[in-house]
Backbone as a ProteinNet text record, in pm:
[ID]
protein_1_A
[PRIMARY]
MQYSDKVMEHFMNPRNVGEIDDASGIGEVGNAKCGDIMRIYLDIEDEIIKDVKFKTFGCGSAIASSSMATEMVKGKTIHEALEVTNKAVAEALDGLPPVKMHCSVLAEQAIKAALIDYAKKNNIHIPELDGVVIDDDHDHHHDIEEEEA
[TERTIARY]
-8149.7	-8125.9	-8184.8	-8256.5	-8323.2	-8240.4	-8208.9	-8134.5	-8224.3	-8206	-8284.4	-8241.3	-8328.1	-8295.4	-8169.9	-8153.9	-8036.8	-7907.9	-7912.7	-7793.9	-7759.1	-7860.6	-7836.5	-7783	-7837.9	-7795.4	-7648.6	-7609.7	-7470.1	-7374.9	-7427.4	-7345.4	-7324.1	-7431.3	-7422.8	-7352	-7371	-7312.6	-7242	-7135.1	-7069.4	-7010.1	-7022.4	-6967.6	-6825	-6743.6	-6610.8	-6514	-6522.2	-6429.5	-6295.2	-6185.9	-6053.4	-5956.4	-5848.3	-5743.3	-5715.8	-5656.4	-5610.6	-5459.7	-5387.4	-5242.4	-5211.3	-5109.4	-5070.8	-5188.8	-5266.1	-5382.1	-5337.1	-5422.6	-5395.1	-5398.7	-5484.3	-5496.3	-5551.6	-5499.2	-5546.8	-5580	-5698.3	-5737.8	-5771.8	-5711.1	-5743.4	-5788	-5902.7	-5954.4	-6002.1	-6017.2	-6064.9	-5957.3	-5992.8	-5902.7	-5932.9	-5830.7	-5849.8	-5921.8	-5901.7	-5961.9	-6113.5	-6165.3	-6311.4	-6369	-6282.3	-6328.8	-6352.6	-6363.4	-6390.3	-6268.5	-6215.3	-6104.5	-6145	-6136	-6180	-6065.4	-6039.7	-5937	-6001	-5989.5	-6046.9	-5935.2	-5942.1	-5844.3	-5913.9	-5851.9	-5907.7	-5812.7	-5870.1	-5795.7	-5852.6	-5773.9	-5821.7	-5746.9	-5823.3	-5766.5	-5838.9	-5763.6	-5824.2	-5932.6	-5902.6	-5992.7	-6122.3	-6128.9	-6246.6	-6206.8	-6292.4	-6268.1	-6310.2	-6209.8	-6235.6	-6270.7	-6205	-6231	-6211.4	-6278.7	-6269.4	-6290.6	-6207.1	-6217.8	-6205.6	-6253.3	-6238.2	-6209.5	-6146.3	-6130.3	-6171.6	-6268.1	-6317	-6317.5	-6260.9	-6268.3	-6364.5	-6479.6	-6573.9	-6709.1	-6807	-6942	-7013.1	-7130.2	-7209.1	-7238.6	-7265.4	-7294.5	-7171.8	-7052.9	-6928.9	-6906.1	-6930.2	-6912.6	-7015.6	-7141	-7247	-7219.2	-7172.1	-7141	-7026.9	-6924.2	-6811.6	-6859.5	-6939	-6990	-7072.1	-7165.4	-7251.1	-7169.4	-7076.5	-6995.4	-6913.8	-6857.9	-6778.4	-6867.7	-6989.1	-7083.7	-7117.7	-7127.8	-7169.5	-7060.8	-6932.3	-6825.4	-6768.4	-6796.7	-6741.7	-6793.5	-6699.7	-6737.5	-6756.9	-6747.2	-6768.1	-6635.7	-6646.6	-6526.6	-6485	-6362	-6313.6	-6409.8	-6453.4	-6537.4	-6676.4	-6729.8	-6858.3	-6844.1	-6732.4	-6708.9	-6702.8	-6649.9	-6638.9	-6775	-6876.9	-7011.7	-7084.4	-7022.6	-7083.4	-7058.8	-7166	-7156.3	-7199	-7168.1	-7212.9	-7365.2	-7431.1	-7578.1	-7629.6	-7564.4	-7605.5	-7585.2	-7475	-7447.5	-7556	-7585.4	-7687.5	-7824.4	-7858.9	-7987.8	-7994.7	-7883.3	-7880.4	-7900.1	-7863	-7882.3	-8019.6	-8105.8	-8237.6	-8225.5	-8120.2	-8103.6	-8014.8	-7949	-7867.6	-7916.3	-7907.9	-7942.8	-7851.7	-7903.4	-7823.2	-7684.7	-7674.4	-7544	-7448.1	-7498.4	-7413.7	-7385.5	-7434.8	-7412	-7262.9	-7180.8	-7037.4	-6978.1	-7042.9	-6992.5	-7000.7	-7109.9	-7121.5	-7023.2	-6996.1	-6895.6	-6758.5	-6727.2	-6599.8	-6587.7	-6696.5	-6693.6	-6662.8	-6728.9	-6702.4	-6556.6	-6508.4	-6370.8	-6268.5	-6298.2	-6205.2	-6190	-6300.7	-6294.5	-6212.5	-6239	-6163.2	-6014.7	-5984.8	-5844.5	-5775.3	-5846.5	-5789.1	-5765.6	-5855.7	-5838.8	-5726.3	-5709.3	-5596.2	-5465.4	-5461.7	-5344.4	-5314.6	-5419	-5405.8	-5348.9	-5402.7	-5357.8	-5210.4	-5171.3	-5030.9	-4938.2	-4977.1	-4893.5	-4873.2	-4975.6	-4971.1	-4943.9	-4918.6	-4888.9	-4995.2	-5120.9	-5230.2	-5310	-5380.3	-5459	-5607	-5675.4	-5819.8	-5882.9	-5936.8	-5985.2	-6083.6	-6171.3	-6271.4	-6208.3	-6081	-6014.5	-5938	-5934.8	-5868.1	-5933.6	-5854.5	-5906.4	-5976.5	-5981.6	-6044.8	-5952.5	-6007.6	-5931	-5993.6	-5912.8	-5961.6	-5950.3	-6064.9	-6069.1	-6098.4	-5992.6	-6014.9	-6016.7	-6025.7	-6028.7	-6155.3	-6259.2	-6388	-6371.7	-6285.9	-6266.8	-6211.2	-6158.3	-6086	-5940.7	-5882.3	-5745	-5649.4	-5545.6	-5446.4	-5309.6	-5225.2	-5092.2	-5000.5	-5020.2	-4928.9	-5001.6	-4947.7	-5005.4	-4953.3	-5042	-4997.5	-4960.2	-4849.6	-4804.3	-4855.6	-4888	-4929	-4803.5	-4796.9	-4677.6	-4672.8
-1940.7	-1813.7	-1820.9	-1717.4	-1714.7	-1634.7	-1698.4	-1630.6	-1610.2	-1498.7	-1472.2	-1567.3	-1580.5	-1663.4	-1611.1	-1477.3	-1418.6	-1453.3	-1451.9	-1491.4	-1636.2	-1721.2	-1863.3	-1882	-1808.4	-1818.6	-1778.4	-1666.8	-1620.5	-1708.5	-1774.9	-1868.3	-1997	-2049.2	-2175.4	-2158.3	-2042.2	-2015.3	-1880.6	-1867.7	-1736.7	-1692.1	-1562.6	-1502.4	-1455	-1455.6	-1391.7	-1451.7	-1582.8	-1648.3	-1666.8	-1645.1	-1671.4	-1560.5	-1558.4	-1458.5	-1391.8	-1274.4	-1206.8	-1193.3	-1255.9	-1239.5	-1094.7	-1039.3	-899.4	-804.7	-826.2	-740.4	-596.4	-503.8	-360.6	-325.8	-394.2	-371.3	-494.9	-525.5	-640.3	-589.8	-626.4	-588.3	-711.6	-723.7	-836.5	-782.8	-831.2	-791.6	-915.9	-899.7	-1012.2	-1059.2	-1159.6	-1207.8	-1355.4	-1435.5	-1580	-1612.6	-1530.2	-1558.1	-1541.3	-1452.5	-1437.9	-1517.2	-1574.7	-1673.1	-1627.5	-1498.6	-1452.3	-1378.1	-1427.5	-1358.7	-1341.2	-1218.9	-1185	-1118.9	-1167.1	-1103.7	-1069.7	-944	-898	-848.7	-892.8	-855.2	-767	-654.9	-565	-552.3	-554.2	-523.1	-391.3	-285.3	-150.4	-95.8	-42.7	17.7	149.2	258	391	421	390.8	415.9	334.8	233.1	144.8	7.4	-50.4	-185	-284.5	-330.5	-421.1	-561.2	-602.7	-736	-733.5	-823.6	-833.6	-979.7	-1027.2	-1165.3	-1161	-1268.7	-1274.3	-1416	-1421.9	-1547.1	-1515.4	-1589.9	-1566.7	-1696.6	-1689.8	-1801.4	-1754.6	-1818	-1772.9	-1836.4	-1777.7	-1831.4	-1800.9	-1856.7	-1835.6	-1689.4	-1612.4	-1469.9	-1394	-1434.4	-1369.3	-1397.6	-1520.8	-1558.9	-1486.6	-1486.4	-1418.2	-1268.3	-1207.5	-1063.8	-1033.1	-1118.8	-1099.9	-1109.1	-1211.4	-1234.8	-1115.2	-1069.6	-956.8	-829.3	-803.8	-682.1	-679.5	-794.3	-796.5	-768.9	-821.7	-795.2	-646	-582.9	-442.5	-345.5	-385.5	-292.9	-322.3	-440	-477	-382	-328.1	-237.1	-93.1	-68.9	65.8	143.3	275.1	355.7	337.4	377.6	373.4	450	568	654.1	592.6	526.6	457.7	339.9	269.1	153.9	197.3	316.4	366.3	401.6	409.5	438.2	310.3	193.9	66.7	49	64.7	55.1	-83.5	-114.2	-241.8	-250.5	-137	-134.5	-170.5	-116.3	-145.9	-294.1	-351.1	-494.2	-577.6	-544.9	-618.9	-606.6	-484.7	-464.4	-543.5	-547	-622	-771.4	-816.9	-957.1	-979.2	-877.7	-882.6	-901.4	-844.5	-843.2	-954.3	-923.6	-1021.3	-1023	-1138.6	-1140	-1041.8	-973.6	-873	-921.6	-1046.4	-1096.7	-1119.1	-1109.4	-1130.2	-1000.5	-886.9	-759.5	-728	-776.5	-749.5	-807	-908.5	-967.8	-867.4	-788.9	-687.7	-573	-546	-443.9	-488.9	-617.1	-671.2	-655.7	-682.2	-672.2	-529	-432.5	-291.1	-257.5	-304	-272.7	-340.2	-461	-530.7	-454.1	-401.2	-320.5	-194.7	-127.3	-5.5	-37.5	-149.1	-187.7	-214.4	-277.3	-303.8	-173.1	-76.4	53.8	134.6	120.3	185.4	126.5	-6	-74.6	-23.8	-13.5	36.3	179	265.3	404.6	412.2	329.5	328.1	280.8	171.2	114.1	212.4	294.8	386	530.5	550.8	683.5	785.2	746.2	838.6	865.5	978	1018.4	997.9	923.8	904.7	973.4	1095.8	1176.2	1102.2	1018.9	948.7	853.9	817.5	723.7	794.5	928.5	1003	970.5	930.4	905.2	771.6	690.1	558.4	468.9	410.5	317.1	179.9	86.3	-49.6	-122.1	-139	-208	-354.1	-429.6	-565.8	-670.1	-626.8	-730.4	-725.6	-657.5	-653	-616.3	-520.6	-475.2	-581.7	-690.8	-786.3	-742.6	-701.4	-652.7	-757.4	-781.9	-882.5	-816.3	-859.3	-799.9	-842.4	-964.4	-1017.7	-1030.2	-965.7	-978.4	-1107.2	-1183.1	-1306.8	-1276.9	-1329.7	-1314	-1431.2	-1403.2	-1511.1	-1572.2	-1703	-1770.4	-1762.7
-6059.3	-6126.1	-6267.1	-6304	-6433.4	-6534.3	-6645.5	-6752.2	-6872.5	-6941.6	-7061.8	-7174.1	-7273.7	-7390.4	-7459.5	-7460.5	-7527.5	-7454.2	-7321.7	-7244	-7277.9	-7277.7	-7306.5	-7448.8	-7544.5	-7684.2	-7699.6	-7635.8	-7646.5	-7565.6	-7462.1	-7386	-7466.2	-7524	-7599	-7733.9	-7795.9	-7929.1	-7929.1	-7851.6	-7841.9	-7975.4	-8002.2	-8123.9	-8098	-8201.2	-8198	-8096.1	-8075.3	-7982.9	-8051.8	-7979.9	-8034.3	-8002.1	-8077.2	-8058.4	-8192	-8188.2	-8309.2	-8296.8	-8390.7	-8392.5	-8426.4	-8365.2	-8388.9	-8370.1	-8264.8	-8236.6	-8215.5	-8256.5	-8237.1	-8088.4	-8014.7	-7871.3	-7804.1	-7685.8	-7608	-7468.2	-7421.4	-7286	-7206.1	-7090	-7001.5	-6867.2	-6822	-6691.8	-6618.4	-6488.5	-6408.6	-6314.6	-6239.8	-6138	-6115.8	-6116.3	-6100.2	-5969.7	-5867.5	-5737	-5738.3	-5824.7	-5830	-5946.9	-6028.6	-6125.5	-6266.8	-6292.6	-6428.6	-6482.9	-6593.9	-6661.6	-6806.7	-6855	-6988.8	-7063.3	-7184.7	-7267.6	-7401.8	-7440.5	-7568	-7657.9	-7783.2	-7886.6	-7989.4	-8022.9	-8124.1	-8242.3	-8362.5	-8484.3	-8534.3	-8523.4	-8554	-8675.1	-8769.4	-8889.7	-8913.7	-8929.4	-8950.7	-8846.7	-8722	-8608.3	-8612	-8698.3	-8705.1	-8651.4	-8568.7	-8516.7	-8625	-8699.1	-8811.9	-8763.3	-8655.5	-8602.2	-8451.6	-8385.4	-8240.6	-8202.2	-8110.7	-8062	-7910	-7847.8	-7702.6	-7656.7	-7541.2	-7468	-7325.8	-7276.6	-7140.8	-7064.3	-6944.5	-6850.9	-6743.4	-6736.7	-6635.3	-6652.9	-6586.8	-6586.2	-6718	-6732.8	-6853.6	-6880.5	-6775.2	-6793.1	-6842.4	-6795.9	-6841.3	-6989.3	-7030.5	-7170.4	-7257	-7212.8	-7288.8	-7298.2	-7189.3	-7189.1	-7285.5	-7286.3	-7379.2	-7523.2	-7550.7	-7685.2	-7733.5	-7651.3	-7688.4	-7705.3	-7614.2	-7622.1	-7751.1	-7790.5	-7914.5	-8034.3	-8033	-8141.4	-8149.5	-8032.8	-8026.4	-8072.8	-8066.1	-8106.2	-8245	-8297.4	-8428.6	-8536.4	-8615.4	-8723.5	-8679.4	-8548.5	-8495.9	-8490.4	-8478.7	-8456.4	-8310.2	-8279.9	-8141.7	-8050.7	-8096.8	-8012.8	-7991.2	-8094.5	-8078.7	-7981.5	-7991.6	-7903.5	-7757.1	-7733.3	-7596.5	-7537.2	-7621.3	-7572.7	-7528.5	-7553.2	-7512.2	-7362.3	-7286	-7139.8	-7093.2	-6969.4	-6913.7	-6915.6	-6893.9	-6894.9	-7034.8	-7137.7	-7275.4	-7307.7	-7258.3	-7280	-7211.6	-7086.3	-7011.3	-7078.2	-7124.6	-7191.9	-7321.8	-7396.3	-7522.1	-7498.3	-7378.9	-7341.3	-7276.5	-7281.8	-7216.6	-7065.4	-7009.9	-6864.8	-6812.3	-6702	-6628.9	-6484.6	-6418.9	-6276	-6200.5	-6098.4	-6026.9	-5985.2	-5939.7	-5895	-6012.1	-6135.1	-6252.4	-6328.9	-6277	-6346.9	-6360.9	-6267.3	-6276.3	-6405.3	-6462.9	-6587.4	-6701.5	-6704.7	-6809.6	-6783.6	-6656.1	-6621.3	-6671.1	-6650.5	-6699.4	-6850.2	-6923.1	-7069.1	-7112.1	-7048.8	-7079	-7048.3	-6933.9	-6894.1	-6985.4	-7032.6	-7122.8	-7253.8	-7304.8	-7427.9	-7402.9	-7291.1	-7258.5	-7240.3	-7173.6	-7152	-7285.2	-7380.4	-7512.5	-7587.9	-7571.5	-7637.6	-7573.1	-7441.1	-7372.5	-7426.3	-7441.7	-7496.4	-7637.9	-7720	-7857.7	-7857.9	-7771.4	-7764.8	-7724.9	-7626.7	-7582	-7692.9	-7759.9	-7866.2	-7981.1	-8006.3	-8120.1	-8081.2	-7952.1	-7900.2	-7942.2	-7926	-7956.5	-7830.1	-7831.4	-7716.2	-7746.8	-7661.6	-7675.4	-7553.7	-7574.7	-7461.3	-7370.9	-7429.5	-7347.7	-7246.6	-7269.3	-7178	-7066.2	-7070.2	-6963.6	-6830.2	-6735.3	-6601.3	-6584	-6690.2	-6677.1	-6596.5	-6491.4	-6409.3	-6428.4	-6471	-6489.8	-6356.7	-6291.8	-6162.2	-6192.6	-6216.9	-6265.4	-6154.4	-6030.3	-5926	-5840.9	-5888.6	-5817	-5670.3	-5640.7	-5503.1	-5409.3	-5464.9	-5380.7	-5389.2	-5279.4	-5286.4	-5231.5	-5307.3	-5271.5	-5268.9	-5176.8	-5164.5	-5277.3	-5325.2	-5426.5	-5558.5	-5660.7	-5795.3	-5856.7	-5917.3	-5982.4	-6126.7	-6169.4	-6307.2	-6388.9	-6515.3	-6605	-6665.3	-6666.3	-6717.8	-6868.7
[MASK]
+++++++++++++++++++++++++++++++++++++++++++++++++++++++++++++++++++++++++++++++++++++++++++++++++++++++++++++++++++++++++++++++++++++++++++++++++++++

């Protein structure tokens, strides 16, 4: 599988790794059974994403996608961050192999999940999130949901 230099750079030297204590919003997507779990933390002040961190358990493309996505939303307004699509993440990485495109989808969904969390915590309405469904299991359906300890 051929990876771009940008994918390798963000995999080897990921930006914004870590956690934010008392984060404004936290989004977690993925499924242990398919191997990629992504958690994004947002620190939002006056509708601006002041800081963003991530923790990703997964392949190099998942880590690179998380790193690039956090770079793309840092300093942006909530509404600008919602315009960051998986396609934009993949393009910013100079492309992902087709079998790894789901990693950029996860990154987009993790940001949206963190913004949904932020909206719920603050009892605010973000129109762009109306009807957004976070499909965090890649169409693998399981009868039993696993709880994180």
